[in-house]
The first five atom37 places (N, CA, C, CB, O) and aatype in JSON, in Angstrom:
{
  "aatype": [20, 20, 20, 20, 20, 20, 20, 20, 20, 20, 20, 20, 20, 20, 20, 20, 20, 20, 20, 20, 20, 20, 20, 20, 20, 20, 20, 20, 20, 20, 20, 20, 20, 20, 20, 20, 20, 20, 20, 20, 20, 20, 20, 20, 20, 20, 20, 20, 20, 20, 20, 20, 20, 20, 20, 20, 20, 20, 20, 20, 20, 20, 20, 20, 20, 20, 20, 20, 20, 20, 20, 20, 20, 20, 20, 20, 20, 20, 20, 20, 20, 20, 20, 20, 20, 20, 20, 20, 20, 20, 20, 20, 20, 20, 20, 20, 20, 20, 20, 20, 20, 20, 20, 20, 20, 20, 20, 20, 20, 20, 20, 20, 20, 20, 20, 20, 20, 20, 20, 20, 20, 20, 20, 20, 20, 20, 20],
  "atom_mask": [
    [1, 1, 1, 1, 1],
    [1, 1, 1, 1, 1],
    [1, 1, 1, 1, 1],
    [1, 1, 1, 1, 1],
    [1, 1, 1, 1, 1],
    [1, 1, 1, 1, 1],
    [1, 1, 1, 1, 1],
    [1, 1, 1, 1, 1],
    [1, 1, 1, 1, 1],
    [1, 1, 1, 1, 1],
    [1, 1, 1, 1, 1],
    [1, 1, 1, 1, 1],
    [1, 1, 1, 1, 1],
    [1, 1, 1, 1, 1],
    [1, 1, 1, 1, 1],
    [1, 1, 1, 1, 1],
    [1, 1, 1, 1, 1],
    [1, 1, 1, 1, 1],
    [1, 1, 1, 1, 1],
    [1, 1, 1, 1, 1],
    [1, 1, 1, 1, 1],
    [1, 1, 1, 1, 1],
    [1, 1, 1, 1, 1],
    [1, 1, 1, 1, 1],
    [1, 1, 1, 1, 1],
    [1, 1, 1, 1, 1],
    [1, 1, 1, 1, 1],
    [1, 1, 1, 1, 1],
    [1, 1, 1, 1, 1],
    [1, 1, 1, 1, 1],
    [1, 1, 1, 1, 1],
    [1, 1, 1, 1, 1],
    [1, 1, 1, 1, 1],
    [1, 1, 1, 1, 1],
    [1, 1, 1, 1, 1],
    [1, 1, 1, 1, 1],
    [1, 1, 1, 1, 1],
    [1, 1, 1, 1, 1],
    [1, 1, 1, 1, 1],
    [1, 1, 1, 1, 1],
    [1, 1, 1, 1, 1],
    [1, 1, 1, 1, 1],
    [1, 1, 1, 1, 1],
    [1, 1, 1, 1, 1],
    [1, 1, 1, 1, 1],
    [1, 1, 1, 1, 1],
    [1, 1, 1, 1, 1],
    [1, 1, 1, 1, 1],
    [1, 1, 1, 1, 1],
    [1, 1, 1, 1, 1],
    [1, 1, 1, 1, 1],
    [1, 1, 1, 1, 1],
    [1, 1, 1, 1, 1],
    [1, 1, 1, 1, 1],
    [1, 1, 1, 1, 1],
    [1, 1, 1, 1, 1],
    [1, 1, 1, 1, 1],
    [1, 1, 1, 1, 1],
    [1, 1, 1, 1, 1],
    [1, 1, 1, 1, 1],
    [1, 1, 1, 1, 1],
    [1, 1, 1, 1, 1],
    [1, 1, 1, 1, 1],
    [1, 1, 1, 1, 1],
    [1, 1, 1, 1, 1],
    [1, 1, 1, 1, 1],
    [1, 1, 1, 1, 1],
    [1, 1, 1, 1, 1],
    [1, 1, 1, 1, 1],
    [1, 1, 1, 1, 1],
    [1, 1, 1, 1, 1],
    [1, 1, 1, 1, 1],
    [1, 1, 1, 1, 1],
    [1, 1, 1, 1, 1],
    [1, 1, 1, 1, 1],
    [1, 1, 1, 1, 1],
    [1, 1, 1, 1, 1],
    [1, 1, 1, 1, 1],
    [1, 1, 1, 1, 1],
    [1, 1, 1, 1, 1],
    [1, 1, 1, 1, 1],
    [1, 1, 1, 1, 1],
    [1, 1, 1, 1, 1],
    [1, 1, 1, 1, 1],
    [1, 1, 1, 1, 1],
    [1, 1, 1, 1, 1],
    [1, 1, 1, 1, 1],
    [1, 1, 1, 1, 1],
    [1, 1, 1, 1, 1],
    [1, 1, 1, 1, 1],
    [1, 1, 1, 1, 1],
    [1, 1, 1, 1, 1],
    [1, 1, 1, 1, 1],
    [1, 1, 1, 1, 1],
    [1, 1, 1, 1, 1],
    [1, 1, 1, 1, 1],
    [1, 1, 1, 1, 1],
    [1, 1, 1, 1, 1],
    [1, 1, 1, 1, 1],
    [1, 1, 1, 1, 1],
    [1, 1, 1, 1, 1],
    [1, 1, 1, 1, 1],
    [1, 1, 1, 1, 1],
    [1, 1, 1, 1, 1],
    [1, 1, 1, 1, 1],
    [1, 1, 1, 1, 1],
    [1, 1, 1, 1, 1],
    [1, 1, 1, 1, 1],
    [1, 1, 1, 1, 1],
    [1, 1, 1, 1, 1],
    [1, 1, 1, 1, 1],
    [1, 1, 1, 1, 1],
    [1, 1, 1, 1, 1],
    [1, 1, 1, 1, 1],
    [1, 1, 1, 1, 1],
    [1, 1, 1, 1, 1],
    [1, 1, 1, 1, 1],
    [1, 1, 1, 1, 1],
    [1, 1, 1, 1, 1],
    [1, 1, 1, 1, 1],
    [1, 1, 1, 1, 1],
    [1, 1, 1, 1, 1],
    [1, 1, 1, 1, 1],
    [1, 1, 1, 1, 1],
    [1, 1, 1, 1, 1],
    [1, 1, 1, 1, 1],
    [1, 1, 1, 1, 1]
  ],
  "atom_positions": [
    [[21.94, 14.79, 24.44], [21.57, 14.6, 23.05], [21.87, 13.16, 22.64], [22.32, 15.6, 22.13], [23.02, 12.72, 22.62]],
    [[20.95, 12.55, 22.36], [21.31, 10.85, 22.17], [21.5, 11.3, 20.31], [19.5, 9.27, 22.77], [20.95, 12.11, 19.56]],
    [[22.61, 10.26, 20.16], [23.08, 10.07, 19.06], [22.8, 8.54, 18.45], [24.41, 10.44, 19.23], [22.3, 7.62, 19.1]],
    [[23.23, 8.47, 17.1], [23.07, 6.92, 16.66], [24.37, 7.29, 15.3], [20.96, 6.31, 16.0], [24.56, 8.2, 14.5]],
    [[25.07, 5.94, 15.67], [26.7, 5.87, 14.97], [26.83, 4.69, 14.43], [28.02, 6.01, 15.98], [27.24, 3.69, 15.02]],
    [[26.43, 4.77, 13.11], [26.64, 3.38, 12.35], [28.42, 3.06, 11.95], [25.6, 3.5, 10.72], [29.25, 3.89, 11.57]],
    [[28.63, 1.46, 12.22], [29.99, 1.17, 11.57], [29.75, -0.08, 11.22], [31.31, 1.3, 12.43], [28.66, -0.63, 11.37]],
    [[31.05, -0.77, 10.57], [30.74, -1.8, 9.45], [30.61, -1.9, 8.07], [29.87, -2.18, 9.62], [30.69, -2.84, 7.28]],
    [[30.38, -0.73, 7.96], [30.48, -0.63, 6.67], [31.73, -1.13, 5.51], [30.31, 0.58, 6.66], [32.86, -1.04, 6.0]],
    [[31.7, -1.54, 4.33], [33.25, -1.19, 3.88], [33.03, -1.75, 2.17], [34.74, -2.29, 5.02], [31.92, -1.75, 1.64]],
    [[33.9, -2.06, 1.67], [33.75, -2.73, 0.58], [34.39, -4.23, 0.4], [34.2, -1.87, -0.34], [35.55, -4.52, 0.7]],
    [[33.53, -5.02, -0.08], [33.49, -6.39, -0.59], [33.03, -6.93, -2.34], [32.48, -6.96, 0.42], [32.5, -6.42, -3.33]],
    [[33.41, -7.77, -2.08], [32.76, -8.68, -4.0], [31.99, -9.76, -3.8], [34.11, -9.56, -5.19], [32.28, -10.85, -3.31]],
    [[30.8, -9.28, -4.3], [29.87, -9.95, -4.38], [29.88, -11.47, -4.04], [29.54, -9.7, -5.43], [30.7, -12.26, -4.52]],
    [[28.74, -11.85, -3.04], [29.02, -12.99, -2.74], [29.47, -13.04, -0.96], [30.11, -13.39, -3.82], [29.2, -13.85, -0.07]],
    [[30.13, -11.99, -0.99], [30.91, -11.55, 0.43], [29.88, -10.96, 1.48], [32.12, -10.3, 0.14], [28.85, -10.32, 1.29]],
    [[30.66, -11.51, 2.98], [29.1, -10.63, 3.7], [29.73, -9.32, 4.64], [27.94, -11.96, 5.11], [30.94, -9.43, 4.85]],
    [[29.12, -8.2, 5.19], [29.47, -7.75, 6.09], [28.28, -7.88, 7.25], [29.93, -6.57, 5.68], [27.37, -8.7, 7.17]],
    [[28.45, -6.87, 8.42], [28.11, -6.81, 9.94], [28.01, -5.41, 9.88], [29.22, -7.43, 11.11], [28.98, -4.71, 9.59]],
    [[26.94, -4.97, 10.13], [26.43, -3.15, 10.47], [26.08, -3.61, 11.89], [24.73, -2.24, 9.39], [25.64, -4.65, 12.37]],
    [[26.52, -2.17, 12.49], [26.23, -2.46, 14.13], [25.62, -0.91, 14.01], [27.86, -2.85, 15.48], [25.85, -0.01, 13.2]],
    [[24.99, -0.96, 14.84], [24.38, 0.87, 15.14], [24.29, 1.37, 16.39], [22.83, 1.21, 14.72], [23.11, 1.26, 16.75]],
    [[25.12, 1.97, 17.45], [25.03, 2.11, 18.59], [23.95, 3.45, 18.96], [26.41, 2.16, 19.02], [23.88, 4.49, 18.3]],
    [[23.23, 3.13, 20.06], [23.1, 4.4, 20.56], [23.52, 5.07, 21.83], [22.07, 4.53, 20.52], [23.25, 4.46, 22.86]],
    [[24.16, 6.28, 21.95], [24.66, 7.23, 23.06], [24.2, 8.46, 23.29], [25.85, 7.47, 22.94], [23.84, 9.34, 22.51]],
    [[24.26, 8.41, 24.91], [23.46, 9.7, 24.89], [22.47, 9.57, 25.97], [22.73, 9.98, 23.49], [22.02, 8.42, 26.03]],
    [[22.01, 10.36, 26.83], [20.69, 10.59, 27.58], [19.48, 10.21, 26.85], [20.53, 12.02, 27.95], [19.27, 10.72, 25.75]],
    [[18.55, 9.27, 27.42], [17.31, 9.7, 27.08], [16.7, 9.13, 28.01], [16.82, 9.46, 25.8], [17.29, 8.33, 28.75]],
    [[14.93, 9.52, 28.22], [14.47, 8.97, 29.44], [13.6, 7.77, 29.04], [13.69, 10.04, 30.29], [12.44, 7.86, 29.44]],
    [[13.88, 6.75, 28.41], [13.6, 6.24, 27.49], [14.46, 4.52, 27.87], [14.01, 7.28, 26.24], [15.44, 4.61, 28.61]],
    [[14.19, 3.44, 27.5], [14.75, 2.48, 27.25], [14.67, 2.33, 26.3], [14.6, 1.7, 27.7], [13.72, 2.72, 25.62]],
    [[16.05, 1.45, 25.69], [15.99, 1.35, 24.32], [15.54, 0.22, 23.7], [17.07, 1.58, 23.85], [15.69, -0.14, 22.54]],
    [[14.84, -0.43, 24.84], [13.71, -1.45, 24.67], [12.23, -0.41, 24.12], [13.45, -2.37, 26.43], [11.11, -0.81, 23.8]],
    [[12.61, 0.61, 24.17], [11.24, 0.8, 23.88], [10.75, 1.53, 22.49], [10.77, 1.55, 24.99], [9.63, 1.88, 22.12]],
    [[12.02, 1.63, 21.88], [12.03, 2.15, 20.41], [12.49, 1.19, 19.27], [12.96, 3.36, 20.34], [13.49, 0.48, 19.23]],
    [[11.13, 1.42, 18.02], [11.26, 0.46, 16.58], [13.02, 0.6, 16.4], [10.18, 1.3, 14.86], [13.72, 1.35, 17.07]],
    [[13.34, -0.05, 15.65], [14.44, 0.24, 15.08], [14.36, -0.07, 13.42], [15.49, -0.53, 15.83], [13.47, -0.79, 12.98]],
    [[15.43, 0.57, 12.48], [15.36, 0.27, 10.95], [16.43, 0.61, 10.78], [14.41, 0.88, 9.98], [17.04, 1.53, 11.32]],
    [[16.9, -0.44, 9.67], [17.92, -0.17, 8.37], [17.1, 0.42, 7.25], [18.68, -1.62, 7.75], [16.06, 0.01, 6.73]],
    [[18.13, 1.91, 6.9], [17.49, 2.07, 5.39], [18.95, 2.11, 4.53], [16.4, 3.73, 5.15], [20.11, 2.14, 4.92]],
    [[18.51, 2.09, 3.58], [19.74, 2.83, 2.4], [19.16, 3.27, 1.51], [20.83, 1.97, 1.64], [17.97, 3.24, 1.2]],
    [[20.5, 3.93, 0.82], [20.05, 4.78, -0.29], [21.32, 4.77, -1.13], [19.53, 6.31, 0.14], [22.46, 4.89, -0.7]],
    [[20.96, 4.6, -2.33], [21.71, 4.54, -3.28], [21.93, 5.88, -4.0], [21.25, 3.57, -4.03], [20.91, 6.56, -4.14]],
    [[23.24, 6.45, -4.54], [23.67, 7.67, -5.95], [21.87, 7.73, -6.34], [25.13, 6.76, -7.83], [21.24, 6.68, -6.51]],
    [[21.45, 8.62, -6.42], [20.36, 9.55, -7.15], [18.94, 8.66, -7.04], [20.83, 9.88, -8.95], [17.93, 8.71, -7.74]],
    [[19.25, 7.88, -5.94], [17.43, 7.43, -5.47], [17.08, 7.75, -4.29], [16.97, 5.84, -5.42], [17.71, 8.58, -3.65]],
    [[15.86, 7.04, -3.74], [15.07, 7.77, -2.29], [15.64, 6.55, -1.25], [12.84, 7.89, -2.36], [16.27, 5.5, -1.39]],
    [[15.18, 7.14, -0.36], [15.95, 6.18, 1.01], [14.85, 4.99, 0.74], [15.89, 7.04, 3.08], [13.76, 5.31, 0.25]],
    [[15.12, 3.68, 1.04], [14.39, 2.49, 1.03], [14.97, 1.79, 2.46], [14.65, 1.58, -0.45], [16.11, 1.79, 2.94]],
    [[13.59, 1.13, 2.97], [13.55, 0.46, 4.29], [14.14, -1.15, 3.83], [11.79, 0.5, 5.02], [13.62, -2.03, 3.15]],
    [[15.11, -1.11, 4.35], [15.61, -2.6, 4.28], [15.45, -3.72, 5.5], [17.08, -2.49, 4.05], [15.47, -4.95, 5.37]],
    [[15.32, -3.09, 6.52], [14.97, -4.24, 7.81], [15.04, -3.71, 8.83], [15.82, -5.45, 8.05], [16.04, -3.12, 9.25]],
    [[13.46, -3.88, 9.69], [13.66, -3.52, 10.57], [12.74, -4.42, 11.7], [13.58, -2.24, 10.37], [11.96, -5.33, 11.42]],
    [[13.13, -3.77, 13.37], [12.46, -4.35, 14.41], [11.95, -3.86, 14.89], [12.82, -4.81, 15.1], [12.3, -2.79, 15.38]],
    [[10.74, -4.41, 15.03], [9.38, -3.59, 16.56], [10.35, -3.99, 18.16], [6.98, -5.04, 16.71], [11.41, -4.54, 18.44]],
    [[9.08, -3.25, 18.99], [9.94, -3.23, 19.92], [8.85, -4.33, 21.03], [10.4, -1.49, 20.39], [8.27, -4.11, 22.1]],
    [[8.99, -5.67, 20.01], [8.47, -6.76, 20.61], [8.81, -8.35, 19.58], [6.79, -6.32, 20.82], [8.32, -9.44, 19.3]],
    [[10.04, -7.42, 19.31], [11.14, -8.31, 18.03], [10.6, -8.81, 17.06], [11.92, -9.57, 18.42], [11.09, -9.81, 16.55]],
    [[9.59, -8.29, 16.62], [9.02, -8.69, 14.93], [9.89, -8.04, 14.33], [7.44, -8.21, 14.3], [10.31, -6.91, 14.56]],
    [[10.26, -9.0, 13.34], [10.78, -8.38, 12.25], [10.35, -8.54, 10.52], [12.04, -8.74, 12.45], [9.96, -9.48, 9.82]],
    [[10.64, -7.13, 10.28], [10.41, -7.08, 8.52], [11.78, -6.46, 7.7], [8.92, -5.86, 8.09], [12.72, -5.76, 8.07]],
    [[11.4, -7.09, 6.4], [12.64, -7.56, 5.74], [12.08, -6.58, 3.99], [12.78, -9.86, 5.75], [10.94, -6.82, 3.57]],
    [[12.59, -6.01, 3.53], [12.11, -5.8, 1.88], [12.82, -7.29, 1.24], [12.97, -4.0, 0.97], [13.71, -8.07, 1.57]],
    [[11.66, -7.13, -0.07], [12.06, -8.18, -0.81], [13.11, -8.95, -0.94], [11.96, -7.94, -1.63], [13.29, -10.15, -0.74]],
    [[13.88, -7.97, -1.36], [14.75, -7.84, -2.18], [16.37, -8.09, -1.44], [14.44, -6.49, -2.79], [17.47, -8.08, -2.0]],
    [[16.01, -8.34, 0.14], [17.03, -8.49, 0.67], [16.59, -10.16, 1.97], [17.45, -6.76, 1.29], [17.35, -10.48, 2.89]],
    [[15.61, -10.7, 1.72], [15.11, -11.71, 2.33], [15.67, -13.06, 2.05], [13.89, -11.66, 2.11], [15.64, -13.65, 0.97]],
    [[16.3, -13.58, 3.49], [16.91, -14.78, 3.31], [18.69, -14.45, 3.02], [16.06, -15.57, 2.01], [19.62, -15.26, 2.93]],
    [[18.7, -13.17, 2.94], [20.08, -12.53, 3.18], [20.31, -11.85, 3.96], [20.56, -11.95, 2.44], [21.45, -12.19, 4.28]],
    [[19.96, -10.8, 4.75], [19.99, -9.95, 6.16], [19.41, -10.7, 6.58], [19.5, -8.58, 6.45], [18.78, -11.58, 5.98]],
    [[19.51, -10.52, 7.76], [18.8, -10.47, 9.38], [19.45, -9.56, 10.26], [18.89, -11.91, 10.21], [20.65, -9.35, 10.42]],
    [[18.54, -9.09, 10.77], [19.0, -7.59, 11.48], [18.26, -8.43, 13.56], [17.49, -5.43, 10.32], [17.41, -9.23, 13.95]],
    [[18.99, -7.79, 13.99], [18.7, -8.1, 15.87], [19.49, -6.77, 16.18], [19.62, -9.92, 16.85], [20.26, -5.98, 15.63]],
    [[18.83, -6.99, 17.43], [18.9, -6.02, 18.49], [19.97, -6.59, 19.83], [17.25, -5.78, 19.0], [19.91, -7.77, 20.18]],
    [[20.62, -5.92, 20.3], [20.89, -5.85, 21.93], [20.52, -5.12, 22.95], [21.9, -5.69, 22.17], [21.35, -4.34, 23.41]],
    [[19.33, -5.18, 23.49], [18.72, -4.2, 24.54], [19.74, -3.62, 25.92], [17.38, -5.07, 25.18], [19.82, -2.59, 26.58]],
    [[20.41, -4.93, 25.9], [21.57, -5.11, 26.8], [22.79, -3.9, 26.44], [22.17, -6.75, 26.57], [23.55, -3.53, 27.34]],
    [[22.88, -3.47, 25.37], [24.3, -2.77, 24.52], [23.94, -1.32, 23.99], [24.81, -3.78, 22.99], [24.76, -0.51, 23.57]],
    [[22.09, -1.08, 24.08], [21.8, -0.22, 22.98], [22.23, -0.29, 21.46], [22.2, 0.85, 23.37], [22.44, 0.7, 20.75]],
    [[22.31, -1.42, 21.13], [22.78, -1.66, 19.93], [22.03, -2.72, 18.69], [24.02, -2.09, 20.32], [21.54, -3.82, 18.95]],
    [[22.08, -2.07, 17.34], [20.98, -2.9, 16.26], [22.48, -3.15, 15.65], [19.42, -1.9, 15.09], [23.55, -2.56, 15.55]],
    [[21.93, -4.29, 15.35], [23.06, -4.75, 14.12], [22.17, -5.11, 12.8], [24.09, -6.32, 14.62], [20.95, -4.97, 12.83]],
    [[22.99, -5.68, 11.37], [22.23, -6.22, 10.44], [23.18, -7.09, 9.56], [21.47, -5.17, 9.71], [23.74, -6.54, 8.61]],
    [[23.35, -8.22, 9.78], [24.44, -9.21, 9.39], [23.63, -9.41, 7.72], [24.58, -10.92, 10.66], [22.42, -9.55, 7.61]],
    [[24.56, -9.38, 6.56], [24.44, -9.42, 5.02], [24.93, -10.31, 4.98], [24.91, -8.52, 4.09], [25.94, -10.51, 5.65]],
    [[24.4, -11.24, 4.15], [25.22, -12.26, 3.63], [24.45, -12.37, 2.29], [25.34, -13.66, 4.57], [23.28, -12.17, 2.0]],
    [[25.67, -12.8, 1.51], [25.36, -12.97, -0.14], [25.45, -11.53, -0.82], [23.68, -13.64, -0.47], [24.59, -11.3, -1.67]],
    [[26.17, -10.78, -0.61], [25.84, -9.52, -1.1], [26.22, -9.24, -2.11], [26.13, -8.65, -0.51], [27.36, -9.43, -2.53]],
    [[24.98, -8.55, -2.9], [25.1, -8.24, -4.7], [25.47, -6.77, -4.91], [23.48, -8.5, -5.65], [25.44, -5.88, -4.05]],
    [[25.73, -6.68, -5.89], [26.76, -4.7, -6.35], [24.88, -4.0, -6.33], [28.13, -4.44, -9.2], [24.7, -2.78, -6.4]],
    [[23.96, -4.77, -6.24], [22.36, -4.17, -6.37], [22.47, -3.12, -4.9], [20.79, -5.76, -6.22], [22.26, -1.91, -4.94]],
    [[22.93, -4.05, -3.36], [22.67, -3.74, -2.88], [24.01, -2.73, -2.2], [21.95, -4.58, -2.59], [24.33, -2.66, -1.01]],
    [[24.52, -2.13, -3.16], [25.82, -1.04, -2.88], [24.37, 0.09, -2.22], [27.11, -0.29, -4.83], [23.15, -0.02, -2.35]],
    [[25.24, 1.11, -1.52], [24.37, 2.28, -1.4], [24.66, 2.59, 0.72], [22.3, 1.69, -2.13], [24.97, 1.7, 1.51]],
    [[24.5, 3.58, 0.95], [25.1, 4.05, 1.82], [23.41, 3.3, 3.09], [25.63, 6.04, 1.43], [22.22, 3.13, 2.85]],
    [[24.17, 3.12, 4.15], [23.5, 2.6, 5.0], [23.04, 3.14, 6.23], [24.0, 1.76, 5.16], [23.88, 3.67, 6.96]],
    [[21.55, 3.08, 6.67], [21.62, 4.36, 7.46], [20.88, 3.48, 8.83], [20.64, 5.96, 6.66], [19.99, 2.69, 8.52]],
    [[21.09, 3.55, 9.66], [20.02, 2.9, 10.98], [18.92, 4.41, 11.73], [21.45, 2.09, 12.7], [19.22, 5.6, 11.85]],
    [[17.89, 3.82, 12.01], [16.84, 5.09, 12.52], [15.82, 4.6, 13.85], [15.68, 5.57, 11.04], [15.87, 3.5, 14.4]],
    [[15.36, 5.16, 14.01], [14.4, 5.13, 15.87], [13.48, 5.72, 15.59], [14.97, 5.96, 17.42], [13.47, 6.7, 14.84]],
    [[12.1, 5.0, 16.36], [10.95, 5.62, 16.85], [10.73, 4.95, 17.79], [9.9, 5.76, 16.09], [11.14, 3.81, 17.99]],
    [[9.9, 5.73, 18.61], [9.79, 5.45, 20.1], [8.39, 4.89, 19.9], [9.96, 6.81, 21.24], [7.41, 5.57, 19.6]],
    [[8.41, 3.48, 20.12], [7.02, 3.03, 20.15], [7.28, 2.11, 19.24], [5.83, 4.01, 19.85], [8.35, 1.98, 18.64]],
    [[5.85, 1.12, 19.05], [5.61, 0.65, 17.75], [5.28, 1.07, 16.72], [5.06, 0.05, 17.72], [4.51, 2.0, 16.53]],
    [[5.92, 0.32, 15.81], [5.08, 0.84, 14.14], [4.36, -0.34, 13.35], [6.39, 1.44, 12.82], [4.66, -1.53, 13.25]],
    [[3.66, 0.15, 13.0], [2.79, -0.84, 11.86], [2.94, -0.68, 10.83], [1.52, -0.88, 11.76], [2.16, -1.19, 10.03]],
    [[4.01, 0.1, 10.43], [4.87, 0.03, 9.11], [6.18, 0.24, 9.45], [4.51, 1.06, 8.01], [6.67, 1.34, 9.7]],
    [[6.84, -0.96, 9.47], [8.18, -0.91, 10.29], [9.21, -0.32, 9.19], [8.69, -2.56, 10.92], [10.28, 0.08, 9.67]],
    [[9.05, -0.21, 7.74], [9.67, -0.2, 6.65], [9.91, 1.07, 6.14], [9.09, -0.92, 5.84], [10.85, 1.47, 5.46]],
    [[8.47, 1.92, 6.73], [8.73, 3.3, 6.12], [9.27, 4.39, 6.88], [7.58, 3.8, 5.61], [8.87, 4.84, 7.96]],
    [[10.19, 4.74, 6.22], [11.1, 5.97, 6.84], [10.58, 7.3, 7.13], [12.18, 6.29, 5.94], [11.1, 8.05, 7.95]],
    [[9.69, 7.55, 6.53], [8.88, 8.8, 7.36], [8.72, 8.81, 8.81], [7.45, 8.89, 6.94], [8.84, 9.82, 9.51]],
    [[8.47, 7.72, 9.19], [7.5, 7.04, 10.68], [9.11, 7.22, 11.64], [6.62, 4.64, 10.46], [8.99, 7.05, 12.85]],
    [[10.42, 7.51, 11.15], [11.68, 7.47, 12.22], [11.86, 8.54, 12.3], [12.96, 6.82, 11.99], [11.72, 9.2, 11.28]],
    [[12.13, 9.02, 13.19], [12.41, 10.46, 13.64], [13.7, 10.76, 14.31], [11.39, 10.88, 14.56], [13.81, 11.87, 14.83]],
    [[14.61, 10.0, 14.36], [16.73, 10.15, 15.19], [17.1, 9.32, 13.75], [17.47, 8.73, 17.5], [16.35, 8.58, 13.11]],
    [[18.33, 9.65, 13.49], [18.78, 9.19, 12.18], [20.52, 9.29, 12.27], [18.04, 10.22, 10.88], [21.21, 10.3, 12.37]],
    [[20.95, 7.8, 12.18], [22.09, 8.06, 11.97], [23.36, 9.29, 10.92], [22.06, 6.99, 11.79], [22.99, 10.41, 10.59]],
    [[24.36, 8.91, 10.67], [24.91, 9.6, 9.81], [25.17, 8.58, 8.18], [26.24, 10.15, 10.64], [25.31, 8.95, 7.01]],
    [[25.16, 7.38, 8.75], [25.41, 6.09, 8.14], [26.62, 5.89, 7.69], [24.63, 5.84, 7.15], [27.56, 6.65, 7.94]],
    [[26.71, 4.7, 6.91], [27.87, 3.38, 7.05], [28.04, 3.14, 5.45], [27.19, 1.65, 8.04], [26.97, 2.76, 4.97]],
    [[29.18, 3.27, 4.39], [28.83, 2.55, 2.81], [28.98, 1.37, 2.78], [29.62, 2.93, 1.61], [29.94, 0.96, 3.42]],
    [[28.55, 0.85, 2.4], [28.56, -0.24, 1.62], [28.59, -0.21, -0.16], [27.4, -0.88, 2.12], [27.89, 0.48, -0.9]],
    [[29.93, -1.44, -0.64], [30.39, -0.69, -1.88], [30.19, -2.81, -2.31], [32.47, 0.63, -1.88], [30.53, -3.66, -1.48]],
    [[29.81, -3.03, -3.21], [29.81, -4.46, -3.31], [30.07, -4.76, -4.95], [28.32, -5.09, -2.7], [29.15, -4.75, -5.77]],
    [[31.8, -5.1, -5.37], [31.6, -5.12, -6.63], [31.35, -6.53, -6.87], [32.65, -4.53, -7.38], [31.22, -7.48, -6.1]],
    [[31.3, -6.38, -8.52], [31.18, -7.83, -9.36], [32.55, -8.56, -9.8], [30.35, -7.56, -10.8], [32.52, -9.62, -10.41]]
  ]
}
C-alpha cells in the first residue's frame, strides 16, 4: 500500500518561511518519475485549492496567489516533493495536503484529476 506523509508544517509570523516535504512509501510498480505531483490546501470552512504543482516532465504551475513565493521540486532520487514558502501571509494559513497521479495532467492545479492523498501538514501564519 504506497502511502504519502506530509511534514514541515508548523507555525510562523508572517513574513517567515517554512519547507513541506512529502514522502512517498510503499510498493508500487510504478516510478515515481512517473506521477504529477500537487500541493493543495484548505482552509476552516472552504474547498481544497491547488497551490503548486509538477508534471512529470518538471513543468511547473503555481496559483496566483502564491507566485514568486513557493516553489515546489521534486526528488526522483528520494520519492520525495517538497514546497519551500517564503514570505508567508496569515491568507495563506490552512492545512496542507500533497497528492499523485500517475501520468500527466493538463490541469496540474485541479484536485479532482489526484487520486493518493496525503493526510497533510498545518500551516498556522500569524500577523
Amino acid at each position: 500500500q504506497v502511502q504519502l506523509v506530509e511534514s514541515g508544517g508548523g507555525s510562523v509570523q508572517a513574513g517567515g518561511s517554512l519547507r513541506l516535504s512529502c514522502g512517498m512509501f510503499g510498493y508500487t510498480a510504478y516510478s515515481y518519475s512517473d506521477y504529477s505531483l500537487g500541493w493543495f490546501r484548505q482552509a476552516p470552512g472552504k474547498g481544497r485549492d491547488g497551490v503548486a504543482a509538477i508534471g512529470i516532465d518538471s513543468t511547473t504551475t503555481y496559483a496566483d496567489s502564491v507566485k514568486g513565493r513557493f516553489t515546489i521540486s521534486r526528488d526522483n532520487g528520494k520519492n520525495t516533493l517538497y514546497l519551500q514558502m517564503n514570505n508567508l501571509k496569515p491568507e495563506d494559513t490552512a492545512m496542507y495536503y500533497c497528492a499523485t497521479h500517475l501520468g500527466q495532467l493538463n490541469r496540474l492545479l485541479e484536485p479532482s484529476w489526484y487520486d493518493r492523498w496525503g493526510h497533510g501538514t498545518q500551516v498556522t501564519v500569524s500577523s
